[in-house]
Coordinates of N, CA and C and ligand atoms in Angstrom, one line a residue:
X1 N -111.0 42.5 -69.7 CA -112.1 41.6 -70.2 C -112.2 40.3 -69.4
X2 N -113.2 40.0 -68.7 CA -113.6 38.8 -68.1 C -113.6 38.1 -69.1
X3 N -112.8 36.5 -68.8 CA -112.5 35.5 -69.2 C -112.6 34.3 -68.9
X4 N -113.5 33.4 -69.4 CA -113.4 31.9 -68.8 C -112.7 31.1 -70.3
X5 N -112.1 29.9 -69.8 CA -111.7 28.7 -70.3 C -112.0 27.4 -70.0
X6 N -112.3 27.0 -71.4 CA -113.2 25.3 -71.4 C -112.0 24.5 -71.8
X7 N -111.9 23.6 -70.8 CA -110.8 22.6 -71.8 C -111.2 20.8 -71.2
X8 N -110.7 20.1 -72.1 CA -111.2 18.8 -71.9 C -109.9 18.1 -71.4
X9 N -109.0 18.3 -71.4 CA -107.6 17.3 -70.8 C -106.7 18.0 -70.3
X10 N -105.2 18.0 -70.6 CA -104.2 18.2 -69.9 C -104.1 19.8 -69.7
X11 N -104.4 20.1 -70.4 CA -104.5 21.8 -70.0 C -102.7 22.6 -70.8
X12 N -102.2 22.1 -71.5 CA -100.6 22.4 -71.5 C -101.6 24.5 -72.7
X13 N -102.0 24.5 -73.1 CA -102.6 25.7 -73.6 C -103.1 26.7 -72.8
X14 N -103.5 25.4 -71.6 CA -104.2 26.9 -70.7 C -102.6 28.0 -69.5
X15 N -102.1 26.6 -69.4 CA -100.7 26.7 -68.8 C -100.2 28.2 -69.8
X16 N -99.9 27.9 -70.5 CA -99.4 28.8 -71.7 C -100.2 30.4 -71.6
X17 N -101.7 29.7 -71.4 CA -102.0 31.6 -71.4 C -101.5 31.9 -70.1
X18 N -102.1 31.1 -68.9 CA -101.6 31.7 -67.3 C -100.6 32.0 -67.1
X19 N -99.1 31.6 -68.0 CA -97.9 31.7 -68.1 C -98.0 33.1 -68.6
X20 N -98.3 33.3 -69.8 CA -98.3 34.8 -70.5 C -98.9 35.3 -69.2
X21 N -100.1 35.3 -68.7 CA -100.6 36.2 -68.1 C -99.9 36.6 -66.6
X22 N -99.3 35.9 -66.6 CA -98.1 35.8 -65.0 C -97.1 37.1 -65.6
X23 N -96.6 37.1 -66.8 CA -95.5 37.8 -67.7 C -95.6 39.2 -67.9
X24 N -97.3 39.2 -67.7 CA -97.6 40.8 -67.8 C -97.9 41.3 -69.4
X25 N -98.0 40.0 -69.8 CA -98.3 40.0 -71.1 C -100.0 40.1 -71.9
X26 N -100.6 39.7 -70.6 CA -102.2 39.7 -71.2 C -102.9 40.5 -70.1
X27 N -102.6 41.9 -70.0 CA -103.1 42.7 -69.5 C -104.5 42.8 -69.4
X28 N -105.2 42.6 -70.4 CA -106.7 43.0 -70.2 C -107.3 41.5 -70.4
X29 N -106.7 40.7 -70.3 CA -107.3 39.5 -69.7 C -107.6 39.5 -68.1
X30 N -108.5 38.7 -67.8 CA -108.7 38.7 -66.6 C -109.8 37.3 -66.8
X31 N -108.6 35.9 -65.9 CA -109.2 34.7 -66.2 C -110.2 34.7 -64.9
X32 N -111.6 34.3 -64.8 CA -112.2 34.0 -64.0 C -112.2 32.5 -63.6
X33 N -112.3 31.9 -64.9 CA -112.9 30.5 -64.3 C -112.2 29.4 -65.3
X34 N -112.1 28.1 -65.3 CA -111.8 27.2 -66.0 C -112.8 25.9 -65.9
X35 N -113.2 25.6 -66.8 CA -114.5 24.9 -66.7 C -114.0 23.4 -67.9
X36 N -114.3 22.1 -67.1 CA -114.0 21.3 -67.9 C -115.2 20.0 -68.1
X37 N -115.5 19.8 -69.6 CA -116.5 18.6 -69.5 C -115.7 16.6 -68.8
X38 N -114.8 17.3 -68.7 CA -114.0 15.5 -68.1 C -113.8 16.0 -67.1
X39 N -114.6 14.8 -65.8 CA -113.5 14.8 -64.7 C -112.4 14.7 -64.1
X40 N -111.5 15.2 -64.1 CA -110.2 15.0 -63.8 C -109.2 15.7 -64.8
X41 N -109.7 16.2 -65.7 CA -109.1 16.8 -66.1 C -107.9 17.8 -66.0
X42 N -106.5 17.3 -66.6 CA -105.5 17.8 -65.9 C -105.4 19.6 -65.5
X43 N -106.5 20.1 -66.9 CA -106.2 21.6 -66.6 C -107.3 22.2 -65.7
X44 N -108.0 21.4 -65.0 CA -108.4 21.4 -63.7 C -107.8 21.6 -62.3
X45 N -106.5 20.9 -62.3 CA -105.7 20.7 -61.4 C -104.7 22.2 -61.9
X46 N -104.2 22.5 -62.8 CA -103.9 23.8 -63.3 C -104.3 25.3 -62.7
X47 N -105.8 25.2 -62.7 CA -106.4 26.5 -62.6 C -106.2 26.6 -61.0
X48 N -106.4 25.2 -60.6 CA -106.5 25.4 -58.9 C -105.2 25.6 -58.1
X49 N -104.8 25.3 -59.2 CA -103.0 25.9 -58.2 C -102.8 26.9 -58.5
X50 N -104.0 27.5 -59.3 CA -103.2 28.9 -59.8 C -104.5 30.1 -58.8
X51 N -105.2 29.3 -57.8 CA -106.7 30.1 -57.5 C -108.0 30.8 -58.5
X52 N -107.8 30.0 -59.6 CA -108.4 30.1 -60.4 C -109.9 29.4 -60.2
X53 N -110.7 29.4 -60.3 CA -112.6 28.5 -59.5 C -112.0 27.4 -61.3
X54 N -112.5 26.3 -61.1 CA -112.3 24.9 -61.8 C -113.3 24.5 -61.2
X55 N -114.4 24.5 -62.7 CA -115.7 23.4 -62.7 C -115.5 22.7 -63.4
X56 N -116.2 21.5 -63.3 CA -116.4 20.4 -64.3 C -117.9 19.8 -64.6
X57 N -118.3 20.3 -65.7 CA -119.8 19.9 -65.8 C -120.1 18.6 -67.2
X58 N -119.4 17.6 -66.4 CA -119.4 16.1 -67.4 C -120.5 16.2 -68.4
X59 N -119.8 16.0 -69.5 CA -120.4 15.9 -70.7 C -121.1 14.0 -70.3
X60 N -121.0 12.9 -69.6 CA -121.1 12.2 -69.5 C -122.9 12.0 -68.5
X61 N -122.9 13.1 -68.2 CA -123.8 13.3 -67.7 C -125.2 13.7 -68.3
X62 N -125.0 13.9 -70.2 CA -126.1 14.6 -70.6 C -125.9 13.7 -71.7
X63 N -125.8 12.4 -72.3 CA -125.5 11.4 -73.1 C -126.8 12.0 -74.3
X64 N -126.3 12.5 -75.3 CA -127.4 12.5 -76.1 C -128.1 14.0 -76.1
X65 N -127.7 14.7 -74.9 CA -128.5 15.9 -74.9 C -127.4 17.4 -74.8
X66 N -127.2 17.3 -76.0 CA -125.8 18.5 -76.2 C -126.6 19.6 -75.8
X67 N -127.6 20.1 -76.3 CA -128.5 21.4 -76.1 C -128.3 21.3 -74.3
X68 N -128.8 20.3 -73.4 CA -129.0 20.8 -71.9 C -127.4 20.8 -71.4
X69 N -126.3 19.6 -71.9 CA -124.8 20.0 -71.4 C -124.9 21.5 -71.7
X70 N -124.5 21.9 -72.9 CA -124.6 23.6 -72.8 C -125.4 24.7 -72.0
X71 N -126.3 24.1 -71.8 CA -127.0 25.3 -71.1 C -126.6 25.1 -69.5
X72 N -126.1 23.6 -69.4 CA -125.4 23.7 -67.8 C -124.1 24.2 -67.8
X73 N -123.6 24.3 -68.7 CA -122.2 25.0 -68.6 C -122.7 26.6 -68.7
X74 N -123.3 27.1 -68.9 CA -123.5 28.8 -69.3 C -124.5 28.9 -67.9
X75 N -124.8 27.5 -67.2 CA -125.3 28.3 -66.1 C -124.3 28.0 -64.6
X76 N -123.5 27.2 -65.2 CA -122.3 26.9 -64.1 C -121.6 28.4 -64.7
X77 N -121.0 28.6 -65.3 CA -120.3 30.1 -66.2 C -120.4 31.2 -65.4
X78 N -121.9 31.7 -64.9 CA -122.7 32.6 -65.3 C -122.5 33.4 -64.2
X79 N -122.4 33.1 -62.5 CA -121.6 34.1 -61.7 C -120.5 34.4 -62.3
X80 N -120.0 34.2 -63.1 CA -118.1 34.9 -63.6 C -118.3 35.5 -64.5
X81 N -119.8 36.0 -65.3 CA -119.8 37.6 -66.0 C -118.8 37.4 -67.1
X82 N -118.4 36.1 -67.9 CA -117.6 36.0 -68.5 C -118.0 37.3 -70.3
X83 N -117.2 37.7 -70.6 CA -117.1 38.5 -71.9 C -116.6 37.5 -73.2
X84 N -115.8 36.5 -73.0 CA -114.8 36.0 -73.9 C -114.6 34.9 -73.2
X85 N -115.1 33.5 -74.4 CA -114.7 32.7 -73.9 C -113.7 31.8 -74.7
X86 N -112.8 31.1 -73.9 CA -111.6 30.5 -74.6 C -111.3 29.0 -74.8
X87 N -111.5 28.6 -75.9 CA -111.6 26.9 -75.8 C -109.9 26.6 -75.9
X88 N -109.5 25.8 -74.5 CA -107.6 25.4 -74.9 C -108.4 24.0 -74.8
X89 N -108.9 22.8 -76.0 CA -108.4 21.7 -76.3 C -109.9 21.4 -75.2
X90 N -111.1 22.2 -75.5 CA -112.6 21.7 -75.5 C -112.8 20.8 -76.5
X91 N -113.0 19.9 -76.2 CA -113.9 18.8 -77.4 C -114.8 18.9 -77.7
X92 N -115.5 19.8 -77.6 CA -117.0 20.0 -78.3 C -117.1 20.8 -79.0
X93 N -118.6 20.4 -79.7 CA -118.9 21.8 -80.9 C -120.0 22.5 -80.0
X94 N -120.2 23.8 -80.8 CA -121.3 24.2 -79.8 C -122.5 25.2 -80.5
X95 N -123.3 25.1 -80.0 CA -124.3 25.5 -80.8 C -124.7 27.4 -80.6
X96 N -125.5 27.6 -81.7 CA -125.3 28.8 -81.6 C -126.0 29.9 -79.9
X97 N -126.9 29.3 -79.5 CA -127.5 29.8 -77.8 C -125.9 29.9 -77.3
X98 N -125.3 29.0 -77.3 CA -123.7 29.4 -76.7 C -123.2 29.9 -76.8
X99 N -122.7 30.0 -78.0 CA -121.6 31.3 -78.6 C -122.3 32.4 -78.5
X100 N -123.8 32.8 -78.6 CA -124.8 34.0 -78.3 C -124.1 34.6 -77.0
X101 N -123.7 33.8 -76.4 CA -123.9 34.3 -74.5 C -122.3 35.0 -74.2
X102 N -121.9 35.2 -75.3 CA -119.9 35.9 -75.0 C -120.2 37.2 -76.3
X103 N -120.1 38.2 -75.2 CA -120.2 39.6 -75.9 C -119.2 39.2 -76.8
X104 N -117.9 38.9 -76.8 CA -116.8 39.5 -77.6 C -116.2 37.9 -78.2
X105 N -117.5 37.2 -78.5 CA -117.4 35.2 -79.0 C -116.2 34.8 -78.4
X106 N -116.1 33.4 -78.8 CA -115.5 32.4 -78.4 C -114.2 32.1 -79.7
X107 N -113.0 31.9 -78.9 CA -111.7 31.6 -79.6 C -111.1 30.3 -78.9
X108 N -110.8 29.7 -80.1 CA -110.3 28.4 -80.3 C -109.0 28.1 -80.9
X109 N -108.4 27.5 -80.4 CA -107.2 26.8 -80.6 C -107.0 25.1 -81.7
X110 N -106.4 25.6 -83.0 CA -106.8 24.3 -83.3 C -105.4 23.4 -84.3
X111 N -104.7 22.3 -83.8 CA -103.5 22.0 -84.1 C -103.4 22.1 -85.5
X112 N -104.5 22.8 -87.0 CA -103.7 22.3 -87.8 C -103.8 24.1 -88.7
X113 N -103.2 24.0 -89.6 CA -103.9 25.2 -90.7 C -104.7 25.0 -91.2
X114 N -105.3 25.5 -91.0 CA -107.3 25.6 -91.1 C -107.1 26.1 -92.4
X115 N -108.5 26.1 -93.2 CA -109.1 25.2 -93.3 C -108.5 23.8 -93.8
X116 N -107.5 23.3 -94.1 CA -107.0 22.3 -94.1 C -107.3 21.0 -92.5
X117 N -107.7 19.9 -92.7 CA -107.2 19.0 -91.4 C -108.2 19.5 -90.3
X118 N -109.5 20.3 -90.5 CA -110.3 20.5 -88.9 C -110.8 18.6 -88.7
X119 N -111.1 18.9 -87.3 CA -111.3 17.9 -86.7 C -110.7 16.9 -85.9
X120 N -110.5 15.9 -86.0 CA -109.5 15.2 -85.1 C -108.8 14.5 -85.7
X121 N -107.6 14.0 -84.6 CA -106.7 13.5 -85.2 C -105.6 13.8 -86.9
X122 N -105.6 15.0 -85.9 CA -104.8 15.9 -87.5 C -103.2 15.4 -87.7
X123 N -102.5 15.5 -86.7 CA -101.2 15.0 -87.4 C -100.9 13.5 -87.5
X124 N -101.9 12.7 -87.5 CA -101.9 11.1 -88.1 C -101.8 11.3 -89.8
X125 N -103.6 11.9 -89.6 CA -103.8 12.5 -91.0 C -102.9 13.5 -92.0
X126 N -102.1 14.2 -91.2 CA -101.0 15.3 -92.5 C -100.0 14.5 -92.3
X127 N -99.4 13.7 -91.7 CA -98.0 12.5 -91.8 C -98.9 11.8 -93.2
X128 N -99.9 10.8 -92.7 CA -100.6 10.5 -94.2 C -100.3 11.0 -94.9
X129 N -101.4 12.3 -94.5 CA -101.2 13.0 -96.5 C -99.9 13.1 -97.3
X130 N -98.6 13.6 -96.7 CA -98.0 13.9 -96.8 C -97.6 15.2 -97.0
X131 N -98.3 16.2 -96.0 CA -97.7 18.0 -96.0 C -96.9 18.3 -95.6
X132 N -95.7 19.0 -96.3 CA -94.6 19.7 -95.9 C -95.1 20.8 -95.3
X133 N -95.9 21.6 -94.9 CA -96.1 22.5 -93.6 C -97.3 22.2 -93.0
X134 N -96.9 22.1 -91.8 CA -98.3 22.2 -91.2 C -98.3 23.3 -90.2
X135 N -98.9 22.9 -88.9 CA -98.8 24.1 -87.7 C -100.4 24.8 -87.5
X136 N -100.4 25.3 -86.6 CA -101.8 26.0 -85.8 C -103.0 26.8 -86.2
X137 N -104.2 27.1 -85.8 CA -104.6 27.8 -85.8 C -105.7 28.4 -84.6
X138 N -105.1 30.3 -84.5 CA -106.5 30.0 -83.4 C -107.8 31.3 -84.5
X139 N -108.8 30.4 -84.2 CA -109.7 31.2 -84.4 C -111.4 31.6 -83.8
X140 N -112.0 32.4 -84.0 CA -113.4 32.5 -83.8 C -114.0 31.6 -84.1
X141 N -114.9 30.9 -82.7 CA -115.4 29.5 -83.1 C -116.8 29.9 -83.8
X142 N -117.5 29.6 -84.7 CA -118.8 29.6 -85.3 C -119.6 28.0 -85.0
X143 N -120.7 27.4 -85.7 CA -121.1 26.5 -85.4 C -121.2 25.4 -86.3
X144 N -119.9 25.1 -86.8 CA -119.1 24.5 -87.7 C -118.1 23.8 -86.9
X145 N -117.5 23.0 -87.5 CA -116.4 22.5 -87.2 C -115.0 23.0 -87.0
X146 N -114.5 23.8 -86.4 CA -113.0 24.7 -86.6 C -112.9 24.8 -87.8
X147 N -114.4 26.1 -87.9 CA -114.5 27.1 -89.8 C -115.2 28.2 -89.2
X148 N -114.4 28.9 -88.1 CA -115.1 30.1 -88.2 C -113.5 30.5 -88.5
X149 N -113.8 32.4 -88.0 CA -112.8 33.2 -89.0 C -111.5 33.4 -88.4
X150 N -110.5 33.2 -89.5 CA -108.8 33.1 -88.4 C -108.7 34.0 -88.0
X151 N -108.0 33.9 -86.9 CA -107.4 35.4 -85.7 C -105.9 35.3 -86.8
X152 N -105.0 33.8 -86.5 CA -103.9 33.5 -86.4 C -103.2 32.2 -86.6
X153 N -102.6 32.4 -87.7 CA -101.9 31.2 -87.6 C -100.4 31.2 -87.6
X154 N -99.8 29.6 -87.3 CA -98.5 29.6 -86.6 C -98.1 28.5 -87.8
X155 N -96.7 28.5 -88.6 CA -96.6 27.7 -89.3 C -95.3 26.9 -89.0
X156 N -95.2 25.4 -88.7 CA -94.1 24.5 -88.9 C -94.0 23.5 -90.0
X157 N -92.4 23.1 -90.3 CA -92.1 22.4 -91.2 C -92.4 20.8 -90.9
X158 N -93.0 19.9 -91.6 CA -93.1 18.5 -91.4 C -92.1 18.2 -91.9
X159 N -91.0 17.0 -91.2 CA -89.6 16.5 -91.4 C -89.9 14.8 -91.5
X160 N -89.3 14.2 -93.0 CA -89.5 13.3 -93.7 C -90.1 12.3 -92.4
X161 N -88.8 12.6 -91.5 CA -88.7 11.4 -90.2 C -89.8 11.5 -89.3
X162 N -90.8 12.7 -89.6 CA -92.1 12.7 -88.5 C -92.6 11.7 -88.5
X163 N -93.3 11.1 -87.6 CA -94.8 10.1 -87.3 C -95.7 11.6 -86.4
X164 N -96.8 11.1 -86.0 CA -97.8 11.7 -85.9 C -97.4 12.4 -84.1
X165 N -96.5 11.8 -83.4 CA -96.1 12.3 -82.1 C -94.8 13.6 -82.1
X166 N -94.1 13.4 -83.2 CA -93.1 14.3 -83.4 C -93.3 15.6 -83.9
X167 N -94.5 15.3 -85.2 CA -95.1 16.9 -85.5 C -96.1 17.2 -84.3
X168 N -97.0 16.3 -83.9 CA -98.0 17.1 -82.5 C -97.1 17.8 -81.3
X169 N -95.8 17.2 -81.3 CA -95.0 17.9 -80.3 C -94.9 19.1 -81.1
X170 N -94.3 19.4 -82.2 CA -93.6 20.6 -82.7 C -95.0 21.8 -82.8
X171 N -95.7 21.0 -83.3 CA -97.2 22.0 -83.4 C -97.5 22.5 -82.2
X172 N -97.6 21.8 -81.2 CA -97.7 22.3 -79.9 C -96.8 23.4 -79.6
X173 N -95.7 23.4 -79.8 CA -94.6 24.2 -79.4 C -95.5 25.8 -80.0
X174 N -95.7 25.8 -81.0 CA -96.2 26.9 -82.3 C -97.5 27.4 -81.3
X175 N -98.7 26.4 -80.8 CA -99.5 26.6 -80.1 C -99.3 27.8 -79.3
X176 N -98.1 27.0 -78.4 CA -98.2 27.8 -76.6 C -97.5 29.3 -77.3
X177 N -97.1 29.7 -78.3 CA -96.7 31.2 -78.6 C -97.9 31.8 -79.1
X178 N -98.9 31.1 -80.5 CA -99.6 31.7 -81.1 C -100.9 32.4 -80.4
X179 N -101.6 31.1 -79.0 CA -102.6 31.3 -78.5 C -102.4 32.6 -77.7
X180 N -101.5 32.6 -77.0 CA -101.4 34.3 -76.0 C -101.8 35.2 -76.7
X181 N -101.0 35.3 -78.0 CA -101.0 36.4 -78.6 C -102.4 36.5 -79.1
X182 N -102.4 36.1 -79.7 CA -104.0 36.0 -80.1 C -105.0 36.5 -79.3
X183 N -105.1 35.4 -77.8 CA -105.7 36.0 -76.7 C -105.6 37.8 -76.6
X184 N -104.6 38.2 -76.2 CA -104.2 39.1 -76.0 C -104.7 40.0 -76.8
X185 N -104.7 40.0 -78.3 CA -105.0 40.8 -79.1 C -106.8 41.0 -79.2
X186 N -107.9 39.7 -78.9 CA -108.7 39.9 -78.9 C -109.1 40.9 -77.5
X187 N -108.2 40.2 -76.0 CA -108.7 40.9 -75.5 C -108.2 42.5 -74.8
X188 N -107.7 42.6 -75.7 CA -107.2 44.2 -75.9 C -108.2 44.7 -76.9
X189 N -109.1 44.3 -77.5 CA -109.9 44.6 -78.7 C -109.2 45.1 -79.9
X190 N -108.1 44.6 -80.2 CA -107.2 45.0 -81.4 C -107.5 44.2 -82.9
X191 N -108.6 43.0 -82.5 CA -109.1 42.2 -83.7 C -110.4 42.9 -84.2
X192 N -111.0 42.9 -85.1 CA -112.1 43.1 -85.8 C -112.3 42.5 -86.9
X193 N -113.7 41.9 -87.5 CA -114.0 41.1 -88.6 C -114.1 42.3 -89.8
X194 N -113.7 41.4 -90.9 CA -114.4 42.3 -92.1 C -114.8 41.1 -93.0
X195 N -116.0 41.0 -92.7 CA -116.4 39.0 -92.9 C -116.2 38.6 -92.7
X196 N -115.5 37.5 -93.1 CA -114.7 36.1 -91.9 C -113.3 36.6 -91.7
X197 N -112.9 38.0 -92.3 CA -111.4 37.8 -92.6 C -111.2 38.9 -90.9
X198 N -110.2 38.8 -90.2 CA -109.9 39.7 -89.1 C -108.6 40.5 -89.3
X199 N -109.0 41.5 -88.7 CA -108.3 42.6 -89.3 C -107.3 42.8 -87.8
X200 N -106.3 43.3 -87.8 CA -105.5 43.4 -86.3 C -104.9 44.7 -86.7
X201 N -105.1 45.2 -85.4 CA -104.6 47.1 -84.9 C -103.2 46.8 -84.5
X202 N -102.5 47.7 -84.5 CA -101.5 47.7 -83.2 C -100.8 46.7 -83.3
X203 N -100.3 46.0 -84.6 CA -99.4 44.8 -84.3 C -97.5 45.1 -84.5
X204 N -96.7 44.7 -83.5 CA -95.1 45.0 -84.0 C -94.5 44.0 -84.7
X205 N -94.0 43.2 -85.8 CA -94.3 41.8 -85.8 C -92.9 41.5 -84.7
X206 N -92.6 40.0 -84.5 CA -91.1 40.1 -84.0 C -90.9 39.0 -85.0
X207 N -89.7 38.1 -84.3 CA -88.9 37.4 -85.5 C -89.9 36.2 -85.9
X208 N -89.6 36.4 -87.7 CA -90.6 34.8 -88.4 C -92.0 35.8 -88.6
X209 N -92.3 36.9 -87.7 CA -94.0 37.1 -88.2 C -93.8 38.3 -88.9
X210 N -95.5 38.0 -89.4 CA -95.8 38.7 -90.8 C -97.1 39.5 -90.1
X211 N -97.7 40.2 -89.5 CA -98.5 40.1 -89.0 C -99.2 39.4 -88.4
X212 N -100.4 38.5 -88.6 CA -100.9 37.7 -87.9 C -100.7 36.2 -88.1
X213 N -99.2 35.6 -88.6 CA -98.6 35.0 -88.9 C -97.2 34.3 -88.4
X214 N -97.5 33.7 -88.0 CA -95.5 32.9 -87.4 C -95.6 32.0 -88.0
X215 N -93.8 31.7 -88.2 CA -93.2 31.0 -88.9 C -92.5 30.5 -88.1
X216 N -92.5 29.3 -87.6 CA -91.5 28.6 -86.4 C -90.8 27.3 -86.3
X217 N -89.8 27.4 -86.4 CA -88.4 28.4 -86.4 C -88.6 29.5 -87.3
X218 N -88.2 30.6 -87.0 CA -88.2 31.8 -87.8 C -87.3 31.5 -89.1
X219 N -88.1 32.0 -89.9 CA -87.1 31.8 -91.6 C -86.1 32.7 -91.7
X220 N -84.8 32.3 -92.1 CA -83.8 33.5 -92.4 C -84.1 34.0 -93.7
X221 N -84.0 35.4 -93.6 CA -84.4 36.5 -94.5 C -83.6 36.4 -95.6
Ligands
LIG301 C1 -104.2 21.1 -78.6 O1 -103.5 20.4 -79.6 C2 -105.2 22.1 -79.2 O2 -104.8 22.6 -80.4 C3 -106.4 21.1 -79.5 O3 -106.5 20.3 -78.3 C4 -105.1 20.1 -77.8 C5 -105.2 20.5 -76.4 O4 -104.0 20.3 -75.7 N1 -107.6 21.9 -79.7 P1 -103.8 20.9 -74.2 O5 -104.9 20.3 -73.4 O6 -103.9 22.4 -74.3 O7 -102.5 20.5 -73.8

């Protein structure tokens, strides 16, 4: 399955899938492109060491006009025949003409357990609140705020001594395992919706998972 990836900074997610996909682990992936709305963006510098095509179609450029940014990214996109598109740590929402244009929609990566904590700045907000679990989710993006339907989630323990840099490291960690898989399973076509809820073929679990579920560090039984 042809594949592009939108990401807005450092890229450590995209790293993670091109790492899986170096492993021989995301067989029917096939990354075409990496497309970022910041200039400079680190996972820019990522795709191109990997020969990967890295565009950048500045969101700074269309101040006010979300509708034409989008339609210049789907026509920057659009030689790479993309099927599946993958947001690692895109800052934007997107409207429905966008998500229209990916046979097999758009999956997103998002640091908290959904529907709990969408939007930004999530582990300021769960150190606040005070949650003893938090951790990942990747899901099917809709035209909502990280509320479309879970593929997957990754769960870690918040420890009394967290501030908001020590769980975003650990959550991260949960990230770079859950997103591959995820990927992988979408694009193997092993996901299917039954409403918002997604159903998975073909799963082995390994240690901590429950099917479309990790527990990280794995819980002893
Ligand atoms: C990640 O925390 C991801 O969950 C969120 O944005 C961040 C991107 O980080 N959507 P990176 O660019 O992949 O390192």
């Amino acid at each position: 399955m042809k594949v592009v990836v939108l990401c807005s900074g450092r890229g450590s997610n995209l790293s993670a899938l091109l790492d899986a996909e170096s492993r021989g682990e995301l067989p029917d992936a096939d990354f075409r492109a990496v497309l970022s709305d910041q200039e400079g963006a680190g996972a820019l510098e990522i795709a191109s060491k990997r020969g990967i095509a890295a565009i950048t179609v500045p969101v700074s450029d269309f101040f006010g006009d979300r509708a034409g940014h989008e339609r210049a990214i789907l026509e920057a996109l659009a030689p790479f025949g993309a099927e599946l598109a993958v947001l690692a740590g895109f800052q934007r929402v997107l409207g429905r003409g966008f998500l229209d244009a990916f046979p097999h929609g758009v999956v997103n990566i998002h640091p908290a357990l959904l529907p709990s904590f969408p939007g930004h700045m999530v582990w300021s907000k769960e150190t606040a609140y005070g949650v003893k679990l938090a951790g990942a989710t990747v899901h099917f993006v809709d035209e909502g705020v990280d509320s479309g339907p879970i593929i997957c989630q990754g769960a870690v323990p918040v420890l009394e001594t967290d501030g908001p840099d020590e769980l975003s490291a650990r959550i991260l960690k949960v990230e770079h395992r859950i997103f591959p898989a995820a990927v992988g399973w979408v694009t193997s076509g092993r996901v299917s919706l039954s409403g918002r809820t997604s159903l998975l073929s073909g799963f082995s679990p390994g240690p901590g998972e429950v099917g479309a579920c990790l527990v990280w560090p794995p819980l002893d039984a």
